[in-house]
mmCIF file of C-alpha atoms in Angstrom:
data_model
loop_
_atom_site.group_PDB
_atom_site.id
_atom_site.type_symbol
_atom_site.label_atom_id
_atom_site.label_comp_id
_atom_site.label_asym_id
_atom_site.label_seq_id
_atom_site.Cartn_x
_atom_site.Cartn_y
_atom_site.Cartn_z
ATOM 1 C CA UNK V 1 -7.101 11.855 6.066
ATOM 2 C CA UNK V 2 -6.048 11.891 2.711
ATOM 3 C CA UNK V 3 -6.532 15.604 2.449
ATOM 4 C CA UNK V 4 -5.016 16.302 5.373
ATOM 5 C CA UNK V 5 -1.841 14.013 4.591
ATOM 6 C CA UNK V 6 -1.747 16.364 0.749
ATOM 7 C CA UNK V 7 -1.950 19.779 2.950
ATOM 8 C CA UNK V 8 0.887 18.673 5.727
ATOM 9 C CA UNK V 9 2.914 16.757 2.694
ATOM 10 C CA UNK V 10 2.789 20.111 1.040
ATOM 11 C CA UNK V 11 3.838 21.981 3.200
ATOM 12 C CA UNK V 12 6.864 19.945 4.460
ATOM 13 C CA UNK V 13 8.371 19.905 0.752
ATOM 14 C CA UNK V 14 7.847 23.408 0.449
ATOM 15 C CA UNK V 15 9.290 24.522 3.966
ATOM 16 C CA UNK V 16 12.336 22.133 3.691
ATOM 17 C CA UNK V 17 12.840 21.993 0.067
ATOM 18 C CA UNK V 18 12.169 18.089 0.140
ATOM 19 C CA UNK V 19 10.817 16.688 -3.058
ATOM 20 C CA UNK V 20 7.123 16.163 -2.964
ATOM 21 C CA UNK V 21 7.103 12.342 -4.051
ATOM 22 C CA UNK V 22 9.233 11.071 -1.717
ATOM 23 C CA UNK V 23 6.847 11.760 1.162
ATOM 24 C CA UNK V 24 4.271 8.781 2.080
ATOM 25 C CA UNK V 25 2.208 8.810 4.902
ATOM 26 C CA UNK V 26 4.776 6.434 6.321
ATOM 27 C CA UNK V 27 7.362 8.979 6.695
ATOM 28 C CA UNK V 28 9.169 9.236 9.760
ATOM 29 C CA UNK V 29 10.192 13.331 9.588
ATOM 30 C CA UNK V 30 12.763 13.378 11.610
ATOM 31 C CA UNK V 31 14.644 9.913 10.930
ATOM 32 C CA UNK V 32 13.959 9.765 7.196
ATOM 33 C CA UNK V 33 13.190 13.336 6.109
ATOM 34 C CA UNK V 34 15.570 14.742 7.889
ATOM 35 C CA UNK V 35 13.516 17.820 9.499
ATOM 36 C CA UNK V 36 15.200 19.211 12.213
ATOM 37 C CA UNK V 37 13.492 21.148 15.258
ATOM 38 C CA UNK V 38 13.939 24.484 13.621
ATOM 39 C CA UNK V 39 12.746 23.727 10.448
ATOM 40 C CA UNK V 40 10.107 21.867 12.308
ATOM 41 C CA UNK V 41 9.035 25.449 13.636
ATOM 42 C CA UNK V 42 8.099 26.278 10.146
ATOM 43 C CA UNK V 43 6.239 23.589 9.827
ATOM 44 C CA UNK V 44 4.411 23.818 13.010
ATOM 45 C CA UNK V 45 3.698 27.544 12.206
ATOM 46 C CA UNK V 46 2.358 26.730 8.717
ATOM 47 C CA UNK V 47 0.129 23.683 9.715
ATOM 48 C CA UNK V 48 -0.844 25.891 12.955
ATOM 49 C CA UNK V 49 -2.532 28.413 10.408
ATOM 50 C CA UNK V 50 -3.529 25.842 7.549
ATOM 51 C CA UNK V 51 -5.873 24.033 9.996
ATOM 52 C CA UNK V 52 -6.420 26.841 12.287
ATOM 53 C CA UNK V 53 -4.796 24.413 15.726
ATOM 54 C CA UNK V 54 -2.103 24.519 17.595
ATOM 55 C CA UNK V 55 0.024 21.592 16.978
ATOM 56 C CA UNK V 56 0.873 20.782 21.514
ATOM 57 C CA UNK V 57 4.684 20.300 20.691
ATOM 58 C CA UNK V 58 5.641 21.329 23.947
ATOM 59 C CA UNK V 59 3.121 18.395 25.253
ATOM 60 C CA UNK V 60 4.983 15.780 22.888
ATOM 61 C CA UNK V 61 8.412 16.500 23.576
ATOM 62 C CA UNK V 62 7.654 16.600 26.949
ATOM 63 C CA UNK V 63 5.982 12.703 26.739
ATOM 64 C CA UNK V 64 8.571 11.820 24.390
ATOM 65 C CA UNK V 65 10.749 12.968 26.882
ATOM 66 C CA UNK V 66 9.425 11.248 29.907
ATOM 67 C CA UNK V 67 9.270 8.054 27.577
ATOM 68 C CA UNK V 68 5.403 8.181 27.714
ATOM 69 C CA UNK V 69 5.490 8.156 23.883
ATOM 70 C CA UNK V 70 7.217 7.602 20.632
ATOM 71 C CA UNK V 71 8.281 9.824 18.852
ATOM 72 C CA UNK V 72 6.662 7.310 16.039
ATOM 73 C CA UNK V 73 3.375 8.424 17.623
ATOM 74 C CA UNK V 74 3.738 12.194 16.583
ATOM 75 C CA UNK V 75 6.327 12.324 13.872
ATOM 76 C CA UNK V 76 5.217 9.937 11.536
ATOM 77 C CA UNK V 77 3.377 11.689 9.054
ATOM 78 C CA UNK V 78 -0.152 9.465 9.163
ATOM 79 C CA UNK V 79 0.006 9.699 12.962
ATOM 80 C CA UNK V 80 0.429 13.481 12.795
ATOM 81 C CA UNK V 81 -1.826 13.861 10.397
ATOM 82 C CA UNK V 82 -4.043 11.457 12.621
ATOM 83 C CA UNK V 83 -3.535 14.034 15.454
ATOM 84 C CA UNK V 84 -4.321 17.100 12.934
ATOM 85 C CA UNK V 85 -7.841 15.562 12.257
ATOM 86 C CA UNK V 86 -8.325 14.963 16.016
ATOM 87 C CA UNK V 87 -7.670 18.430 16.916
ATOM 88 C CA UNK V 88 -9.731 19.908 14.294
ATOM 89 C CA UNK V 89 -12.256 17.967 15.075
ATOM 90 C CA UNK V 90 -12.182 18.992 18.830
ATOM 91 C CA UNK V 91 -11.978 23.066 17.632
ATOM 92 C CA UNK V 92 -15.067 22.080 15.588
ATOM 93 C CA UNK V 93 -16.995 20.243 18.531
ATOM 94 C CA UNK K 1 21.181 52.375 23.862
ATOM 95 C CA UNK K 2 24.718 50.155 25.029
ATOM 96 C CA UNK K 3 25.628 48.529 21.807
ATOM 97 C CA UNK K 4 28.831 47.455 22.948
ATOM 98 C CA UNK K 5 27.077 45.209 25.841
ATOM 99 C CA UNK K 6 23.442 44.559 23.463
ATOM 100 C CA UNK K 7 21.444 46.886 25.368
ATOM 101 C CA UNK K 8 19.386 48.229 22.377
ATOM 102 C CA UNK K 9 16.373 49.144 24.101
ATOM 103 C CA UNK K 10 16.071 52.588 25.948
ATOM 104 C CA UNK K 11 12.288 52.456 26.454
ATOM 105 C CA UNK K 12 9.702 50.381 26.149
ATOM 106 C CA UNK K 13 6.799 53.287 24.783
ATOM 107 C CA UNK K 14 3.879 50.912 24.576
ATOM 108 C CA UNK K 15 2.171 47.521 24.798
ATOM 109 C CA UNK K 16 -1.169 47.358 23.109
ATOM 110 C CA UNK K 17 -4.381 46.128 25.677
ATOM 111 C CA UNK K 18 -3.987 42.836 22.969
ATOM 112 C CA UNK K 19 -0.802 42.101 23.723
ATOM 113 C CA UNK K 20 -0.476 42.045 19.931
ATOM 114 C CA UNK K 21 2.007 45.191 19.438
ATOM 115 C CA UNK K 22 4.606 46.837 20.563
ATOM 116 C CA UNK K 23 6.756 49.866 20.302
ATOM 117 C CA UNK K 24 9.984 50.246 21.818
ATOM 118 C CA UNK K 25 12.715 52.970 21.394
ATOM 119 C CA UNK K 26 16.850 53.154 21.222
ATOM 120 C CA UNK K 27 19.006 55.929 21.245
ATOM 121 C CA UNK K 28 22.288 55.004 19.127
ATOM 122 C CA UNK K 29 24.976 56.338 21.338
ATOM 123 C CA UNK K 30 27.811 59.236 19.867
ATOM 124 C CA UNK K 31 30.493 57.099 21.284
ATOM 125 C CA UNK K 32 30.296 52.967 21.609
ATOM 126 C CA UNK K 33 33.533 50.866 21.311
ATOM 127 C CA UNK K 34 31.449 49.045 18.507
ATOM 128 C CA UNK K 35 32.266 51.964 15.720
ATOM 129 C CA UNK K 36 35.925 51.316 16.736
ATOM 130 C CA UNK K 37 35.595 48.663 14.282
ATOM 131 C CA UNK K 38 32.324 49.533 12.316
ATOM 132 C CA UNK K 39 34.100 51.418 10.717
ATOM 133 C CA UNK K 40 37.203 53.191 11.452
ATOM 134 C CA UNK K 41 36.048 57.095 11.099
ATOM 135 C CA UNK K 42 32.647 55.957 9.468
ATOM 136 C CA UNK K 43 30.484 54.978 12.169
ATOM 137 C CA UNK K 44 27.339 52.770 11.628
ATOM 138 C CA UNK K 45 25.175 50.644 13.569
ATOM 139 C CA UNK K 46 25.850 47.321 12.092
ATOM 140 C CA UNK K 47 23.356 45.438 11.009
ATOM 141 C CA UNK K 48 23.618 42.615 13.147
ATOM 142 C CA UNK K 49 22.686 44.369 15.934
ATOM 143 C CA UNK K 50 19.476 46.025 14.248
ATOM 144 C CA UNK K 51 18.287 42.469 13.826
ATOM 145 C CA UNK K 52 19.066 42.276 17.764
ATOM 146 C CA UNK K 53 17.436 45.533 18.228
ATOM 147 C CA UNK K 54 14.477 44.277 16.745
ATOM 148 C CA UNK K 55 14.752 41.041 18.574
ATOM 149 C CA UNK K 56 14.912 42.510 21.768
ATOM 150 C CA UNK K 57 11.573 44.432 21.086
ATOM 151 C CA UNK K 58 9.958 41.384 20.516
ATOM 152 C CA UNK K 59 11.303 39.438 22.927
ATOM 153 C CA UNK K 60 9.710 41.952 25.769
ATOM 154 C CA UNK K 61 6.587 41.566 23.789
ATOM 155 C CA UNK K 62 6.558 38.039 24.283
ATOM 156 C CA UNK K 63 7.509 38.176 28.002
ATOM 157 C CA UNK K 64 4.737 40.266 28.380
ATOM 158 C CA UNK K 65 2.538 37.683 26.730
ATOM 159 C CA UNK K 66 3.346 34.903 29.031
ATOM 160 C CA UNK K 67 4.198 37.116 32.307
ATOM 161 C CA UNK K 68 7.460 36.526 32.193
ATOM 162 C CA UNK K 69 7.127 32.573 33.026
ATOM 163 C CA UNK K 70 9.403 31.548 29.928
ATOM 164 C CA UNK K 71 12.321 33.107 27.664
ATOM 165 C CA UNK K 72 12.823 33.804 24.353
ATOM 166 C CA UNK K 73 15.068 33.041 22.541
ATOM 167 C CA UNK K 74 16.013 34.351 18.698
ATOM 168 C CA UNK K 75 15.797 31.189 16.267
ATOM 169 C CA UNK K 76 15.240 32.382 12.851
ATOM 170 C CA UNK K 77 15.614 35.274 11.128
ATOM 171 C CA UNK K 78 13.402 35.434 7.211
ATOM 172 C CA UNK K 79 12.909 38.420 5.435
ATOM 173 C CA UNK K 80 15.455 40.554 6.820
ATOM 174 C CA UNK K 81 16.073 43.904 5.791
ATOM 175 C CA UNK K 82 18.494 46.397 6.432
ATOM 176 C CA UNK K 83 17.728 49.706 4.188
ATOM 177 C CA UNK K 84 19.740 52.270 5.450
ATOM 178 C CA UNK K 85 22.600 53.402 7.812
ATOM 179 C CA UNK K 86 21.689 54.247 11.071
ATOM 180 C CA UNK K 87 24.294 56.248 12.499
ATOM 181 C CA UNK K 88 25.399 57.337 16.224
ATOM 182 C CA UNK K 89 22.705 59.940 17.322
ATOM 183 C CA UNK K 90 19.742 58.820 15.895
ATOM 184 C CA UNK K 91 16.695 57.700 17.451
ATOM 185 C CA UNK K 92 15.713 54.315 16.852
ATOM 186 C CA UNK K 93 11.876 53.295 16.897
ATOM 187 C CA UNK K 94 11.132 49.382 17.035
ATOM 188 C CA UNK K 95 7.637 48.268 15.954
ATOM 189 C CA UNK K 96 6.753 44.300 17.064
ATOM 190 C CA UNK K 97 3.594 42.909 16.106
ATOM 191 C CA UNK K 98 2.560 38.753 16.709
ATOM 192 C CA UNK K 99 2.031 36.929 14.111
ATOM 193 C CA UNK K 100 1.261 33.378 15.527
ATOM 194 C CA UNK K 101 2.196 32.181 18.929
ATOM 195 C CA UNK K 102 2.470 27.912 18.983
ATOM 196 C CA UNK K 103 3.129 25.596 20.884
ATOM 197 C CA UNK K 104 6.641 26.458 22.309
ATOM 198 C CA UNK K 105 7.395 29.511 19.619
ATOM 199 C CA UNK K 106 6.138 32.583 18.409
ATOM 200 C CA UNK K 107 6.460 34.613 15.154
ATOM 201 C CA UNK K 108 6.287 37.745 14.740
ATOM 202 C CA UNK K 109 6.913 40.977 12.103
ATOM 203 C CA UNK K 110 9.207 43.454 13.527
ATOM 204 C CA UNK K 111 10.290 46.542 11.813
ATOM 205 C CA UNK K 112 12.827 49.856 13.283
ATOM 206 C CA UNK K 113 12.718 53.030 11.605
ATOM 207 C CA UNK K 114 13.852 56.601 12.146
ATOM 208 C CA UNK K 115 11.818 59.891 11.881
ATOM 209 C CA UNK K 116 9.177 57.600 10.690
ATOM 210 C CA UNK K 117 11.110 56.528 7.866
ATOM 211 C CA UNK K 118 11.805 52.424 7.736
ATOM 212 C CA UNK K 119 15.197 51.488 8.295
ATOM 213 C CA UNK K 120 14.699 47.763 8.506
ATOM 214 C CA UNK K 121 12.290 44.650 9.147
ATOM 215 C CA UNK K 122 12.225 40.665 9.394
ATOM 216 C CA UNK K 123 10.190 37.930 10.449
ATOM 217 C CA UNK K 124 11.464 36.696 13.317
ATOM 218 C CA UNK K 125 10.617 33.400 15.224
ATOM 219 C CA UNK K 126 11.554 32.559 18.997
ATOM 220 C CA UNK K 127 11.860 29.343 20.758
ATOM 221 C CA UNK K 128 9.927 30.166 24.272
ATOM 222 C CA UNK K 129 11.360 28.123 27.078
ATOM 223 C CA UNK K 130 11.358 27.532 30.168
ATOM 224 C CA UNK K 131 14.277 29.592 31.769
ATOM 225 C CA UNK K 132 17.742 28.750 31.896
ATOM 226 C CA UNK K 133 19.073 27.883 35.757
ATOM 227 C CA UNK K 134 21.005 30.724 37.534
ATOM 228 C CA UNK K 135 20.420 34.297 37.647
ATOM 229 C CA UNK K 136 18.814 34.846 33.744
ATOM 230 C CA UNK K 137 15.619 35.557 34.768
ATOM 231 C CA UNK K 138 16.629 38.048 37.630
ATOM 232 C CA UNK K 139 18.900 39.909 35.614
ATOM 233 C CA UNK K 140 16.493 40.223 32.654
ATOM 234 C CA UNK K 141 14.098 41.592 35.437
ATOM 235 C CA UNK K 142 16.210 44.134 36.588
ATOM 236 C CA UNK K 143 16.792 45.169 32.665
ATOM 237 C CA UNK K 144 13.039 45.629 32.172
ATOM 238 C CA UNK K 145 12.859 47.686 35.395
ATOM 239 C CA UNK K 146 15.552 50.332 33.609
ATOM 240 C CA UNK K 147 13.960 50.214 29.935
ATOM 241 C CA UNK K 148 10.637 51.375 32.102
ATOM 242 C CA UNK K 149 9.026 47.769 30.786
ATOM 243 C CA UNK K 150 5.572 48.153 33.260
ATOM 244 C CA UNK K 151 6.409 45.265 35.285
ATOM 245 C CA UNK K 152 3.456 45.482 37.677
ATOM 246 C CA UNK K 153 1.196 44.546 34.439
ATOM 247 C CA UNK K 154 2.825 41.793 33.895
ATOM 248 C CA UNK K 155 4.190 39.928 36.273
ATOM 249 C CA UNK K 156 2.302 38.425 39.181
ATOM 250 C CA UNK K 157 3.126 39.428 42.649
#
């Protein structure tokens, strides 16, 4: 988790020129990083090839949506980085 | 090529089997009511629309990825470079290749050059959606019909 949480933390400040300390694991990234949809492209793309997934963002905005989820369930960064492990863990199985 | 109404693709030359590549080709036009204004008795294909050349290449790439079943559309240009002036008469060739294809967007290098010499290149990345309602989808159809895009590859019957 914690590795996971450095790698996707990482990557956010570098993408979106956010400083590095001022993202916890409690993060929200769109309410209080700011990320918008575009940069969250860049994001996808980079955690997409630093895990080796495919983040299902089509899936999530589509339950988010529908109101079949929060977007506290995917966008908080220690519930993404919950999913991250998850999927990983289901390319590895 | 019809600058003046963004048709910058004359031909679609190739797809690879992967579905990885592809090269596409434009003619720049003599006359085009765009080098009315770009620039008065000094014609050259802005570079605007040699980022939308390149898009465009890619964008048939991608529809040929996913058969056509959702739409492209430009959301960030990176890395964009424009090296040289292309000028009316001159035969544009448009190289695409995928980078990464995600959930809901797709990047991808993309690079146009002329006589084999590179003119320009980006990284591009598309939104893929679902398309738009109203006629979009038939019209971009009928468009890869007349840049000889092989339709009955891609698209079920």
């Amino acid at each position: 988790m914690s590795s996971t949480f450095d790698t996707v933390a990482n990557i956010i400040a570098e993408t979106c020129d956010i400083p590095r300390d001022t993202i916890t694991p409690d993060s929200h990234s769109i309410d209080d990083l700011g990320i918008d949809s575009l940069d969250f492209l860049d994001i996808a793309f980079a955690i997409d090839k630093a895990f080796g997934i495919k983040l299902p963002l089509e899936q999530w905005t589509q339950e988010v949506n529908d109101g079949k989820a929060t977007t506290e369930q995917y966008f908080v960064l220690k519930n993404l980085c919950a999913r991250i492990d998850e999927l990983v863990a289901a390319k590895a199985a | 090529m019809r600058p003046e109404v963004f048709k910058m693709i004359d031909r679609v030359v190739s797809i690879d089997p992967s579905l990885n590549k592809i090269h596409c080709q434009g003619l720049v036009p003599q006359e085009s009511s765009i080098f009315e204004g770009h620039f008065p008795g000094h014609p050259i294909m802005p570079g605007v629309l040699l980022i939308e050349a390149m898009a465009q290449s890619t964008g048939w790439l991608i529809l040929a990825r996913n058969r056509f079943e959702k739409m492209p559309f430009l959301a960030t240009v990176k890395e964009g470079k424009l090296r040289t002036f292309v000028v009316p008469g001159q035969n544009l060739d448009l190289y695409s290749e995928i980078l990464h294809e995600g959930s809901g967007f797709v990047v991808a290098r993309t690079q146009g050059s002329i006589d084999g010499k590179l003119i320009c290149s980006a990284e591009l990345t598309f939104r893929v959606l679902p398309w738009p309602e109203g006629k979009m989808k038939a019209v971009v159809m009928k468009v890869a019909e007349h840049v000889s895009f092989p339709l009955t590859e891609f698209v079920d019957a």
